[in-house]
Structures are given as C-alpha cells and as structure tokens.
PDB file of C-alpha atoms in Angstrom:
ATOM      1  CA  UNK A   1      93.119 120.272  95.682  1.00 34.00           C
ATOM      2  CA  UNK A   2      92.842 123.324  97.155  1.00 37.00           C
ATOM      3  CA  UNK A   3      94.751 124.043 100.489  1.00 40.00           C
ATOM      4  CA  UNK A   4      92.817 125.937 103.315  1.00 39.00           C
ATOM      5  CA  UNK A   5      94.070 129.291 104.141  1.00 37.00           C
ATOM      6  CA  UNK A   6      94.609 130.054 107.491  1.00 36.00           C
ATOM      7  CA  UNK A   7      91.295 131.816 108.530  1.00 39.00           C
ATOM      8  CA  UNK A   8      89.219 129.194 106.645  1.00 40.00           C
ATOM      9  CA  UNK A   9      87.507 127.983 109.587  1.00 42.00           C
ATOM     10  CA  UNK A  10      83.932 126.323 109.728  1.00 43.00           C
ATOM     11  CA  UNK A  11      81.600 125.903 113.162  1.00 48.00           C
ATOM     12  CA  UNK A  12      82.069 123.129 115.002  1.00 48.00           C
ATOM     13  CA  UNK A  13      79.248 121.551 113.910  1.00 63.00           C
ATOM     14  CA  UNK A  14      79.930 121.397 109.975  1.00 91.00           C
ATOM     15  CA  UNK A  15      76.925 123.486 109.610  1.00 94.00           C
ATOM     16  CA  UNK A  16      78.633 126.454 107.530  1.00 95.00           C
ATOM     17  CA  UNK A  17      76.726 129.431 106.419  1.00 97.00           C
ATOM     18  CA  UNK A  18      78.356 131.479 103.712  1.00 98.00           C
ATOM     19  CA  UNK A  19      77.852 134.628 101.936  1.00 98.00           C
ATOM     20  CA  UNK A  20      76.881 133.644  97.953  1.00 97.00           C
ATOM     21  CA  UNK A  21      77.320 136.996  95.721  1.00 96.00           C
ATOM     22  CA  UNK A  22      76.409 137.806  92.744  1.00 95.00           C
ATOM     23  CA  UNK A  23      77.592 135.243  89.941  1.00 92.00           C
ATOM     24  CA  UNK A  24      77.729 132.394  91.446  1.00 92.00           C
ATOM     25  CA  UNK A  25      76.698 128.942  91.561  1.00 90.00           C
ATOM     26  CA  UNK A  26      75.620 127.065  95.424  1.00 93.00           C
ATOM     27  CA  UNK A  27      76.425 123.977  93.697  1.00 92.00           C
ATOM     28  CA  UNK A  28      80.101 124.954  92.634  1.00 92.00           C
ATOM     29  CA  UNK A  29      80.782 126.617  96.079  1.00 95.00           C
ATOM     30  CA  UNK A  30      79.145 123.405  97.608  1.00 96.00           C
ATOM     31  CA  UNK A  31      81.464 121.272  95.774  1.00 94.00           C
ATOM     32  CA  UNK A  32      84.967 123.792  96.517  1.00 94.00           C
ATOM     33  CA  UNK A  33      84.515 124.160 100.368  1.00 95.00           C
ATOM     34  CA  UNK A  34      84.439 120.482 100.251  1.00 95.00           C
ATOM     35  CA  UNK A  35      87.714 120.459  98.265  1.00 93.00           C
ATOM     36  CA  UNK A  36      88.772 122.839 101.183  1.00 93.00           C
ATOM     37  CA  UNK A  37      88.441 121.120 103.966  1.00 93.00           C
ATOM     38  CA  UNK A  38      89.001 117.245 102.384  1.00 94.00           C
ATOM     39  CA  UNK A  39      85.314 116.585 103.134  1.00 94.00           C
ATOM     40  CA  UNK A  40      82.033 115.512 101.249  1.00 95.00           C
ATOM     41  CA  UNK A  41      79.838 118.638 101.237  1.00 96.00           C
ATOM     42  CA  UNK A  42      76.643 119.479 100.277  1.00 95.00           C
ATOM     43  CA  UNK A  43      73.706 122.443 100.766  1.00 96.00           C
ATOM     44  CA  UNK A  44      70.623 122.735 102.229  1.00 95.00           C
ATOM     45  CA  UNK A  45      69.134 125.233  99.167  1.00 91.00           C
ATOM     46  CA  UNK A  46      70.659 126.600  95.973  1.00 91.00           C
ATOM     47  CA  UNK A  47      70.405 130.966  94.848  1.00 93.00           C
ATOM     48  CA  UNK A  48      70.027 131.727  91.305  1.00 90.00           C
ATOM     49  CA  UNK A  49      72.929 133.381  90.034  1.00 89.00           C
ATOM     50  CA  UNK A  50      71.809 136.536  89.767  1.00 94.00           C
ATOM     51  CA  UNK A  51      70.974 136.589  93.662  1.00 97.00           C
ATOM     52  CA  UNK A  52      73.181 136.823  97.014  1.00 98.00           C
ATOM     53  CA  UNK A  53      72.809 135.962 100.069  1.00 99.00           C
ATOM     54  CA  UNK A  54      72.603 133.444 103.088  1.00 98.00           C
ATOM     55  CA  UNK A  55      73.760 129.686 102.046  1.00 98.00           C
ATOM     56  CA  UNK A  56      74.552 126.814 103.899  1.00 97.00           C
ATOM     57  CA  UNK A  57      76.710 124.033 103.318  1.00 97.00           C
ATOM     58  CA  UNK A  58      76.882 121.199 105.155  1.00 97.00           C
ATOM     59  CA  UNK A  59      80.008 118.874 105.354  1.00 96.00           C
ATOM     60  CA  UNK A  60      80.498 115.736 106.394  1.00 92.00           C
ATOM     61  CA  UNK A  61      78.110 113.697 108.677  1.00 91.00           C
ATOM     62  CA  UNK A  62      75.656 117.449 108.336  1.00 92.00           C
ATOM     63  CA  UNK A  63      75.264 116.533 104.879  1.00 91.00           C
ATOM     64  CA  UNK A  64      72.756 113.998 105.427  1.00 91.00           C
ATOM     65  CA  UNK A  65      70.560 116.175 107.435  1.00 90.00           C
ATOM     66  CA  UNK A  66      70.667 118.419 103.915  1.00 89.00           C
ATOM     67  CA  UNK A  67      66.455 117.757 103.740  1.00 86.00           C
ATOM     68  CA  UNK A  68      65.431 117.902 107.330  1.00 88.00           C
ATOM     69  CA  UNK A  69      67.356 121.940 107.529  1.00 88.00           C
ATOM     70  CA  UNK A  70      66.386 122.550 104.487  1.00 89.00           C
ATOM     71  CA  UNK A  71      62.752 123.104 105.549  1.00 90.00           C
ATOM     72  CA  UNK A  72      63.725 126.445 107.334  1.00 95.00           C
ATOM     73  CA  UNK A  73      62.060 129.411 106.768  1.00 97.00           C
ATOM     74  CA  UNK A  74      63.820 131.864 104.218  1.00 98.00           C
ATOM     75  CA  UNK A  75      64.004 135.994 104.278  1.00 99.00           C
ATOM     76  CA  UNK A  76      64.578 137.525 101.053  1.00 99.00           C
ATOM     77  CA  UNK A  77      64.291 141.365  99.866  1.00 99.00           C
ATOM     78  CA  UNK A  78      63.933 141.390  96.706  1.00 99.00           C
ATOM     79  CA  UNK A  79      62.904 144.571  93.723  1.00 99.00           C
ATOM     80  CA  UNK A  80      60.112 144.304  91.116  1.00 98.00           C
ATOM     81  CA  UNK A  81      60.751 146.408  87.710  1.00 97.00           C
ATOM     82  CA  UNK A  82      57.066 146.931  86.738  1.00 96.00           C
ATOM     83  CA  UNK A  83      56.178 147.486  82.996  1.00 93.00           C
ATOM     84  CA  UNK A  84      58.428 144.758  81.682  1.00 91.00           C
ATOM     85  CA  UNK A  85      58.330 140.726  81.813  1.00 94.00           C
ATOM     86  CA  UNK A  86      61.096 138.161  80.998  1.00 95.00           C
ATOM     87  CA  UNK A  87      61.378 134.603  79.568  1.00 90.00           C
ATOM     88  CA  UNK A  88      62.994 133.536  83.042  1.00 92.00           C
ATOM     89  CA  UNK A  89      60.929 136.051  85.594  1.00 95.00           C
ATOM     90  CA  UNK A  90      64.227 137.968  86.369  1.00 96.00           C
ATOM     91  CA  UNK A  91      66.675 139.929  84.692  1.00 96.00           C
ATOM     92  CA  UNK A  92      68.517 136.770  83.314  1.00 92.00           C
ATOM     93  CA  UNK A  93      65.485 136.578  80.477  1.00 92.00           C
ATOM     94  CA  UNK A  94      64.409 137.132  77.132  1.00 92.00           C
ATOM     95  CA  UNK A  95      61.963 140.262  77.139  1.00 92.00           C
ATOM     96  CA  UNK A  96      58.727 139.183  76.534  1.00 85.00           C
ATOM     97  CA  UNK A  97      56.411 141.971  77.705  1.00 71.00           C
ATOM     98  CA  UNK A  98      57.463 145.491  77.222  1.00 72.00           C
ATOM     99  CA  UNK A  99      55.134 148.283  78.742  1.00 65.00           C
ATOM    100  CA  UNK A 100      58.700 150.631  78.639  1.00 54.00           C
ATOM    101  CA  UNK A 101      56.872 153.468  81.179  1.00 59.00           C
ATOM    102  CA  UNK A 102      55.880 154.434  84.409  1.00 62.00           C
ATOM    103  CA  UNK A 103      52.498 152.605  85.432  1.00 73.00           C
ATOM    104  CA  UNK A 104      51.176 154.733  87.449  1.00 89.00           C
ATOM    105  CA  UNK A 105      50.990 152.405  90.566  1.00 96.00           C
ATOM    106  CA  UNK A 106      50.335 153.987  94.145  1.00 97.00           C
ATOM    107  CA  UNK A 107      52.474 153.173  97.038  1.00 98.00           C
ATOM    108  CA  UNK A 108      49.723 152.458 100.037  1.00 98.00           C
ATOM    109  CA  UNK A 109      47.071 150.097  97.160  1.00 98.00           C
ATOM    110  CA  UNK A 110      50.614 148.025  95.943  1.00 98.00           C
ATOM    111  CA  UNK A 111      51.017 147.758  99.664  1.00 99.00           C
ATOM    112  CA  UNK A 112      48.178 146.410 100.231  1.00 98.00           C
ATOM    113  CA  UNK A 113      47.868 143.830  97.435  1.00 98.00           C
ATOM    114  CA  UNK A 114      51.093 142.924  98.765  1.00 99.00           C
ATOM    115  CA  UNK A 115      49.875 142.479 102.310  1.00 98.00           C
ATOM    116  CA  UNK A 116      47.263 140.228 100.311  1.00 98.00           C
ATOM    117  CA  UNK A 117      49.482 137.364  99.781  1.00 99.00           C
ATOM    118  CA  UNK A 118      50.223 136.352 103.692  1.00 98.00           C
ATOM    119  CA  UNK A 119      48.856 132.860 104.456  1.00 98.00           C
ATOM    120  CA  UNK A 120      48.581 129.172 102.102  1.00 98.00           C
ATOM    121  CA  UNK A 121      50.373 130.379  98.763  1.00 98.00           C
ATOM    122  CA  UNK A 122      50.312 128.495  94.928  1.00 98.00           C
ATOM    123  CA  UNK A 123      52.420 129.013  92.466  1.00 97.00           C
ATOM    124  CA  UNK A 124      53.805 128.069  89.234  1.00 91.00           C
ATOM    125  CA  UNK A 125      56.860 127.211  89.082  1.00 88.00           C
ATOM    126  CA  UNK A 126      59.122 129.141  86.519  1.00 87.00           C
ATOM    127  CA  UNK A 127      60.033 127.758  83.045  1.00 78.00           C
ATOM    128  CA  UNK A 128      63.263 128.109  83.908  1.00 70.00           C
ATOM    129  CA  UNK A 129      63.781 126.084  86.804  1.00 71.00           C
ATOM    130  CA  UNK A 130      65.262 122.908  87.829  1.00 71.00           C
ATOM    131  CA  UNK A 131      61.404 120.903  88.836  1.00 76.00           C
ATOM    132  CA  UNK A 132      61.409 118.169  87.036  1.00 76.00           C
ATOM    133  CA  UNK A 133      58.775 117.545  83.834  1.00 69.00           C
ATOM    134  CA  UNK A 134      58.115 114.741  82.183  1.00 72.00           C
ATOM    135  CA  UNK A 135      61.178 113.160  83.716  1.00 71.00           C
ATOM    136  CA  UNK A 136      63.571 115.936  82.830  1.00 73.00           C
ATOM    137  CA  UNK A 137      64.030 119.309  84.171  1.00 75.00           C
ATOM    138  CA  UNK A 138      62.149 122.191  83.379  1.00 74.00           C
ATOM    139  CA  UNK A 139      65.485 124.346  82.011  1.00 66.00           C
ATOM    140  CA  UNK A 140      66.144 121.404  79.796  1.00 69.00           C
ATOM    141  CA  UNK A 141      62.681 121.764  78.131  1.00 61.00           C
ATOM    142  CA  UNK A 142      63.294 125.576  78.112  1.00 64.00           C
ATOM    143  CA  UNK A 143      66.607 125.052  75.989  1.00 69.00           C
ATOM    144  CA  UNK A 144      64.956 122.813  73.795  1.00 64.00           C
ATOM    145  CA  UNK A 145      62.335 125.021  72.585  1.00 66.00           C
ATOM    146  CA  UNK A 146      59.828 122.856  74.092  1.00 69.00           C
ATOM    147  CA  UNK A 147      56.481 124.838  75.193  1.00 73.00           C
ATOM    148  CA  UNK A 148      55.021 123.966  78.870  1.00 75.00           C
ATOM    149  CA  UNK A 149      51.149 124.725  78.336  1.00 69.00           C
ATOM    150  CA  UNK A 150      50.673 124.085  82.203  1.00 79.00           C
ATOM    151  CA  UNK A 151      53.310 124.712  84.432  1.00 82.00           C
ATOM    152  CA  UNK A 152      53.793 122.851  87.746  1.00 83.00           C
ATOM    153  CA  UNK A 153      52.677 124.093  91.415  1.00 92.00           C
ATOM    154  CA  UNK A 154      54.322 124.609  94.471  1.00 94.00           C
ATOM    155  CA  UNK A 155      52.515 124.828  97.873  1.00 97.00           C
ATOM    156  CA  UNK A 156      53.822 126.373 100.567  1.00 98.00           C
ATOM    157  CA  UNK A 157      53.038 129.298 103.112  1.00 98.00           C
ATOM    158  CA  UNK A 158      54.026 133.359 103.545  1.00 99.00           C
ATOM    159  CA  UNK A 159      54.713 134.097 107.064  1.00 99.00           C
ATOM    160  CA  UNK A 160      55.380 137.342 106.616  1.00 99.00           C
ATOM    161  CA  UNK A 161      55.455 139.941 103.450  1.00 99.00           C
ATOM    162  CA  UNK A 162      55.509 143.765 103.280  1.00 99.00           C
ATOM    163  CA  UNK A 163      56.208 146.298 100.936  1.00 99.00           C
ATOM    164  CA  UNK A 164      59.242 148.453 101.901  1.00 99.00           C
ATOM    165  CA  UNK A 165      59.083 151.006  98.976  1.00 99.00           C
ATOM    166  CA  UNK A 166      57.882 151.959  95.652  1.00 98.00           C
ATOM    167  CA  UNK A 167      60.506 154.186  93.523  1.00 97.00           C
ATOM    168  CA  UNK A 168      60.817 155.558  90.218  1.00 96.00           C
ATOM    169  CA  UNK A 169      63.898 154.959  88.381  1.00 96.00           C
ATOM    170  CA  UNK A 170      66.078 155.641  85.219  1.00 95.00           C
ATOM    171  CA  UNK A 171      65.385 152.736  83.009  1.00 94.00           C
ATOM    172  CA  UNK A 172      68.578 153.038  81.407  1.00 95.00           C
ATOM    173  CA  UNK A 173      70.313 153.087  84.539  1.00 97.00           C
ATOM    174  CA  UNK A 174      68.637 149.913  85.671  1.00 97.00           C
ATOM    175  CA  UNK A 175      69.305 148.075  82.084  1.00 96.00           C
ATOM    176  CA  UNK A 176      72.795 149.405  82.816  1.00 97.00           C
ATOM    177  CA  UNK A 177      73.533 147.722  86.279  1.00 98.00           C
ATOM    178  CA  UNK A 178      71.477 144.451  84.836  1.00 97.00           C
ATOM    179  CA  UNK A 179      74.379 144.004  81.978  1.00 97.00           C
ATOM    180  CA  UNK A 180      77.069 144.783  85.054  1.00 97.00           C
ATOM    181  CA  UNK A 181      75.350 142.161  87.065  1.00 96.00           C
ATOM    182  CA  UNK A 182      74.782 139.611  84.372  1.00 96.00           C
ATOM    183  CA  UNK A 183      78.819 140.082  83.565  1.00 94.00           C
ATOM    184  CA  UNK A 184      79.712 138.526  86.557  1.00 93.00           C
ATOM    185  CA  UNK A 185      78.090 134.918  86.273  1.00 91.00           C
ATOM    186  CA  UNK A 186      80.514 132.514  86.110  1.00 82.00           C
ATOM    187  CA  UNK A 187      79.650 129.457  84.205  1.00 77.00           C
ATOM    188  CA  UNK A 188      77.209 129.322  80.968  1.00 74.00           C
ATOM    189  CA  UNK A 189      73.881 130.410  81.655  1.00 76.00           C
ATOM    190  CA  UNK A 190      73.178 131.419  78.349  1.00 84.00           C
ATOM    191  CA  UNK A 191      74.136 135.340  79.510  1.00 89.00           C
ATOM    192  CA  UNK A 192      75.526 136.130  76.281  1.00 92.00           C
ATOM    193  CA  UNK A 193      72.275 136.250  74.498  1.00 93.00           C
ATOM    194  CA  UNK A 194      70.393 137.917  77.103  1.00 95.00           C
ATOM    195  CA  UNK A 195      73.465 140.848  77.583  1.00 97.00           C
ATOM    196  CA  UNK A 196      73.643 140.930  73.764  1.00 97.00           C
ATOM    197  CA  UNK A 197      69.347 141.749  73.996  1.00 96.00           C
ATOM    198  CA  UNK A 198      69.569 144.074  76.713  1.00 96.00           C
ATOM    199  CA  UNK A 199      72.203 146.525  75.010  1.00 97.00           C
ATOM    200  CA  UNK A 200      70.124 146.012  71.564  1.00 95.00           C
ATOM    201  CA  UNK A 201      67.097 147.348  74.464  1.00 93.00           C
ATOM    202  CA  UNK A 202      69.304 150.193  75.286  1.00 93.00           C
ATOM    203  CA  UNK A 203      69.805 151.926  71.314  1.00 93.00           C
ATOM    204  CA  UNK A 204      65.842 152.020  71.631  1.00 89.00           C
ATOM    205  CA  UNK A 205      64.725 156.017  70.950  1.00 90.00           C
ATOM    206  CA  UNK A 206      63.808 157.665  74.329  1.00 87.00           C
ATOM    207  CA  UNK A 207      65.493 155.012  76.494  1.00 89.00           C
ATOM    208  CA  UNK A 208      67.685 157.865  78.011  1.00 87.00           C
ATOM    209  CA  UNK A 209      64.395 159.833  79.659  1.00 90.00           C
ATOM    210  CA  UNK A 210      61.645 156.817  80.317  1.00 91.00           C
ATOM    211  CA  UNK A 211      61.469 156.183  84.242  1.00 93.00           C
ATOM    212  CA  UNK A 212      59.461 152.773  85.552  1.00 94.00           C
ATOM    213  CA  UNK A 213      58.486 151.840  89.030  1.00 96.00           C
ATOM    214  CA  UNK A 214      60.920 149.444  90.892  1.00 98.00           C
ATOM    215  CA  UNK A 215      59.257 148.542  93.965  1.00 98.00           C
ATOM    216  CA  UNK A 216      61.179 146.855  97.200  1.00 99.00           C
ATOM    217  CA  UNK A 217      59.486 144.117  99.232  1.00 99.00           C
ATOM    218  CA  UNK A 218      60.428 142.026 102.071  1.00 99.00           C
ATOM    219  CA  UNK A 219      59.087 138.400 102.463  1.00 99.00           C
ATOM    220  CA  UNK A 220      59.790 135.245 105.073  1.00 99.00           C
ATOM    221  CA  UNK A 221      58.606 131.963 103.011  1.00 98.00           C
ATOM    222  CA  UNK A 222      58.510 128.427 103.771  1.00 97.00           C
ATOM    223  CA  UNK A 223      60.820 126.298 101.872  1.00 93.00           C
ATOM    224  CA  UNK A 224      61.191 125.448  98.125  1.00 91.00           C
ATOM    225  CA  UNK A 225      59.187 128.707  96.955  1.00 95.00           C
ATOM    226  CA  UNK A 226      60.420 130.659  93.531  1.00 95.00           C
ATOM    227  CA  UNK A 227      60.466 134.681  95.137  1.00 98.00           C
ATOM    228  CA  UNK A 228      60.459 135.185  90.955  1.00 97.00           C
ATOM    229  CA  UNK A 229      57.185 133.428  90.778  1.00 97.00           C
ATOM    230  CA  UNK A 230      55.856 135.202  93.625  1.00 99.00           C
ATOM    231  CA  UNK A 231      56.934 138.638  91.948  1.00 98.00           C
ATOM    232  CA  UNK A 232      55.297 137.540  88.781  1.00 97.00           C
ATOM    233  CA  UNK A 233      51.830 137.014  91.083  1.00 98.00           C
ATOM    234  CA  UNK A 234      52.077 140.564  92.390  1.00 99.00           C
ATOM    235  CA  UNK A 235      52.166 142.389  89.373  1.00 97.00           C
ATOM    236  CA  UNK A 236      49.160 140.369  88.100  1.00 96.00           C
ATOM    237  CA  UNK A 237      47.776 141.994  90.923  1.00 98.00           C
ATOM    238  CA  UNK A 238      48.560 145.076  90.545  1.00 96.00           C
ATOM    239  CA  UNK A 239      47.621 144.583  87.026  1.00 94.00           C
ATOM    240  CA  UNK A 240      51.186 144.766  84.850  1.00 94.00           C
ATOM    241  CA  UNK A 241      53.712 143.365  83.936  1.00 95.00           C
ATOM    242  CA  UNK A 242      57.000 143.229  85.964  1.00 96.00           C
ATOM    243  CA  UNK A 243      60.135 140.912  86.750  1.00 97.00           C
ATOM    244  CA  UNK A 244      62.683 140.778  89.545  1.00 98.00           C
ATOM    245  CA  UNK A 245      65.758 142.926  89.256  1.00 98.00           C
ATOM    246  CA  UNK A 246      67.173 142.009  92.790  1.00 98.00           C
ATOM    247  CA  UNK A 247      67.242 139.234  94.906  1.00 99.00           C
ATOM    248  CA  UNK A 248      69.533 138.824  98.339  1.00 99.00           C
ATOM    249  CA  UNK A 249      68.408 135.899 100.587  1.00 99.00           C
ATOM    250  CA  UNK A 250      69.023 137.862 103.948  1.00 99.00           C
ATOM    251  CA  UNK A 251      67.721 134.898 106.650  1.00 98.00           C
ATOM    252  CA  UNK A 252      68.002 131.566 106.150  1.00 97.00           C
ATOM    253  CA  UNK A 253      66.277 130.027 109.205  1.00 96.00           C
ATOM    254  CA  UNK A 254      68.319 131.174 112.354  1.00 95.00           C
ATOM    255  CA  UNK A 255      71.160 132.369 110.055  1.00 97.00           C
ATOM    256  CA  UNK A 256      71.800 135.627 108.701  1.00 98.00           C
ATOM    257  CA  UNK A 257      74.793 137.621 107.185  1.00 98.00           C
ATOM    258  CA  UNK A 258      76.470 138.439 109.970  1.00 98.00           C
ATOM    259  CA  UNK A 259      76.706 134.792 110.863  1.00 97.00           C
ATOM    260  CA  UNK A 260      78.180 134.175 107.115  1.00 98.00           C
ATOM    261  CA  UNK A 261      81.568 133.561 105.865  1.00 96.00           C
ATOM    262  CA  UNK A 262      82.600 135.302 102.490  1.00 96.00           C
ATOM    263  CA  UNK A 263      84.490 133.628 100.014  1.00 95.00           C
ATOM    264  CA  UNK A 264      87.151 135.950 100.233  1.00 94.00           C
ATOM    265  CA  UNK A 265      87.746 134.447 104.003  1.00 95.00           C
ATOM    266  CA  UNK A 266      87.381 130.831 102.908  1.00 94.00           C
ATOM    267  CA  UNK A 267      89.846 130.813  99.556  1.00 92.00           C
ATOM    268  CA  UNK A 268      92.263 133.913 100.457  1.00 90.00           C
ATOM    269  CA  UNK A 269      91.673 137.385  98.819  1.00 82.00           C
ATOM    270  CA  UNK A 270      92.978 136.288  95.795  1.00 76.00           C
ATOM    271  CA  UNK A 271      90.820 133.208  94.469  1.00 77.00           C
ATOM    272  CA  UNK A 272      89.875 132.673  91.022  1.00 72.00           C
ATOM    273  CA  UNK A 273      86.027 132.821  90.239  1.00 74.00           C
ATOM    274  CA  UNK A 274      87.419 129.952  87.536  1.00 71.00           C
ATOM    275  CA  UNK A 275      86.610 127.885  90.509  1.00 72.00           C
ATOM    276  CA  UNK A 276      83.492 128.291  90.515  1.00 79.00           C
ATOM    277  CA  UNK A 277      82.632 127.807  86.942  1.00 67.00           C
ATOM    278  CA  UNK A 278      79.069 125.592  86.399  1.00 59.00           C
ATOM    279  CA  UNK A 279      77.414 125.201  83.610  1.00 52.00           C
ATOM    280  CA  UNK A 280      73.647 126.257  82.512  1.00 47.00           C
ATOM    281  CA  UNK A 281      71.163 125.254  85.003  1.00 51.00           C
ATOM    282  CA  UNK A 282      68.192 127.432  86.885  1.00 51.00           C
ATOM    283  CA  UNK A 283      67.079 126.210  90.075  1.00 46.00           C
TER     284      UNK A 283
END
C-alpha cells in the first residue's frame, strides 16, 4: 500500500483532476491514487499513452457518477505529420503509408478544410482501440492478425476546431523525439517493435535533409471521439496521408491544467513509474 505524502491532497468533493504525461496509463494511475488514499477509484475517460493531459479520477461515492461526467466536452491540441500513415493513426504504429516529403499543403486552404469539420461528426473508430467487435475488443483483433473490413462508427459533435499552424520540419528530428517519446511508456504496448521500425526508418538514404509538414490544430469535442481518427479525416481532406505526432488533452469540461495535480505532488518526487506498469491495451 502506498502511504500518502504530505501534499497529496484531493478536492473536497473526490472529484480529482490530474496531470497524465507522457507514458502512462489512466487506468494504472486510476487504480494507484486509489491505493493512496484507501479508496475505490475510478475515471471519467482514459489518454492513450502517447498523450498528456487533463484526467479525472473519481474516488469513492464520485465513482459512480464516472458516466454522467464523463459526457463533458474535451479540448485537445494535437499535431498532424502529413506524408506518412500508421497501423494505429499515431506515432505508436506500424508505417503503412510513406509519402517521406513535403506535400505542398497551404496554410489558409488546410485551414479551411479544417474549419470544415465543425458540426454532427462520423468516424471510424481506430483498429487499435478498445470498442468492442464481435464481442472482443478491437486491439485484441489487431494482435491477432485479424482484418476489420468495416470498422465501427462513432457519432458525436465538434464544437469548436481551428487550425493554429502549419510548419515544416526535420523529419529526422521528428522520428527522433517519436523514439524519445515512445521510450517512456510504461507497460507493454508492443513499443519495442514499433521503436525497433522507426530507427530501421531513420538509416533510410536522405532521411537527414527531407522536411514534411506538421500542422497544429485545436479542437473542443463531445465525448468518446478518437482525435486520431479525426486527424486521419483531415488529411483525406487535404488529400494525403498523415498521423498524429502529439496529443495533450488541455480541457476536460470545466477543468484544465492549472486545476491538475501532477504525479510528482501525489506520490513524492521520487515515485517509481514501476507503479504504473499496464499491459497492452489502446483505448
């Protein structure tokens, strides 16, 4: 059992939003902060690992109120790496479409085939997620090799969405901080394989000088909604390929970072990401 630190204090309403970084899992910090304060806890919405941002956690009586605050709205920023596509829609994927240059995309037409998308949205959910198929979880499928000729849709509604900037970048440099990124998941999410392809992807000839387009967009979403699948329906529309290289969850309804606790205040400076080991699962 873990023993609360002295500044490991939640609101008075067991309603606790925390800061989730990079590497992590929202189930495993679900299931420690309940360890920490001697409670049952659970969430009201998991990040992929690769993401950060605003969770919350509920803890005692909260925790059955998990589906009626889950339906807040969500804010995420999140970056689109065009000329490339991945197994999972993010950088924790298999390559599976590589354009390898800069597609010429202009800054005010992305913008507005961005601005396209507010209103009733459908999407397919990603392969690797945790909907459930066929009585099993889409992941599980994944893993087993098992193709999905029609992927399941979601419904839901984009309140807001804007483009907040188109760049060119280094591609090596971006390859580079996806391997430092993918090193810190803790737990098996089959990152070995997909660091392992990603440094074979960096000995390819010409790596060093090819610049892509990353671009930066801002969206507020109703629940339950994959921002990957969303970032896989903008660069259909803007006509390549593309997957999401960064993903921070910076509202979750009327919370926002400032409002978080880290981990660092909840375990002490020195906890052990062995905590918060979980194994493979994509939600």
């Amino acid at each position: 059992m873990i023993k609360p630190v002295d500044n490991a204090k939640h609101s008075d309403s067991d309603i606790c939003p925390v800061w989730q970084p990079v590497g992590y899992s929202t189930h495993q910090i679900s299931k420690q902060i309940g360890n920490l304060y001697r409670q049952k806890a659970s969430h009201t919405g998991t990040l992929d690992p690769l993401a950060e941002g605003v969770i919350i956690i509920l803890l005692g009586e909260e925790r059955f109120k998990k589906y009626e605050l889950a339906g807040w709205k969500k804010t995420y920023e999140f970056e689109i790496a065009f000329g490339f596509g991945t197994d999972s829609y993010d950088a924790m994927g298999m390559i599976r479409q590589n354009g390898s240059e800069n597609m010429g995309l202009e800054k005010n037409e992305l913008g507005r085939t961005v601005a396209g998308f507010i209103g009733e949205y459908v999407q397919k959910v990603p392969l690797f997620s945790a909907t459930r198929y066929q009585g099993k979880r889409l992941f599980v499928h994944a893993r087993s090799g098992m193709e999905i000729p029609d992927l399941p849709e979601k419904k839901g509604t984009i309140y807001k969405i804007e483009l907040l900037d188109l760049m060119d970048a280094n591609l090596k440099d971006v390859v580079l901080e996806i391997i430092e990124n993918l090193n810190k998941i803790v737990g098996d999410f089959r990152q070995d394989p997909i660091i392992e392809e990603w440094k074979n992807f960096l000995k390819k000839p010409g790596i060093t000088d090819t610049k892509i387009q990353i671009a930066k967009v801002k969206v507020v979403i109703s629940r339950g909604m994959y921002v990957r699948s969303l970032s896989q329906d903008i660069a259909k529309a803007a006509g390549v390929p593309g997957f999401v290289t960064s993903l921070t969850r910076t509202g979750n309804g009327m919370y926002t970072k400032k409002d978080c606790k880290t981990l660092e205040e909840l375990f002490g400076k020195n906890y052990g990401r062995d905590l918060f080991v979980s194994t493979f699962t994509r939600i």
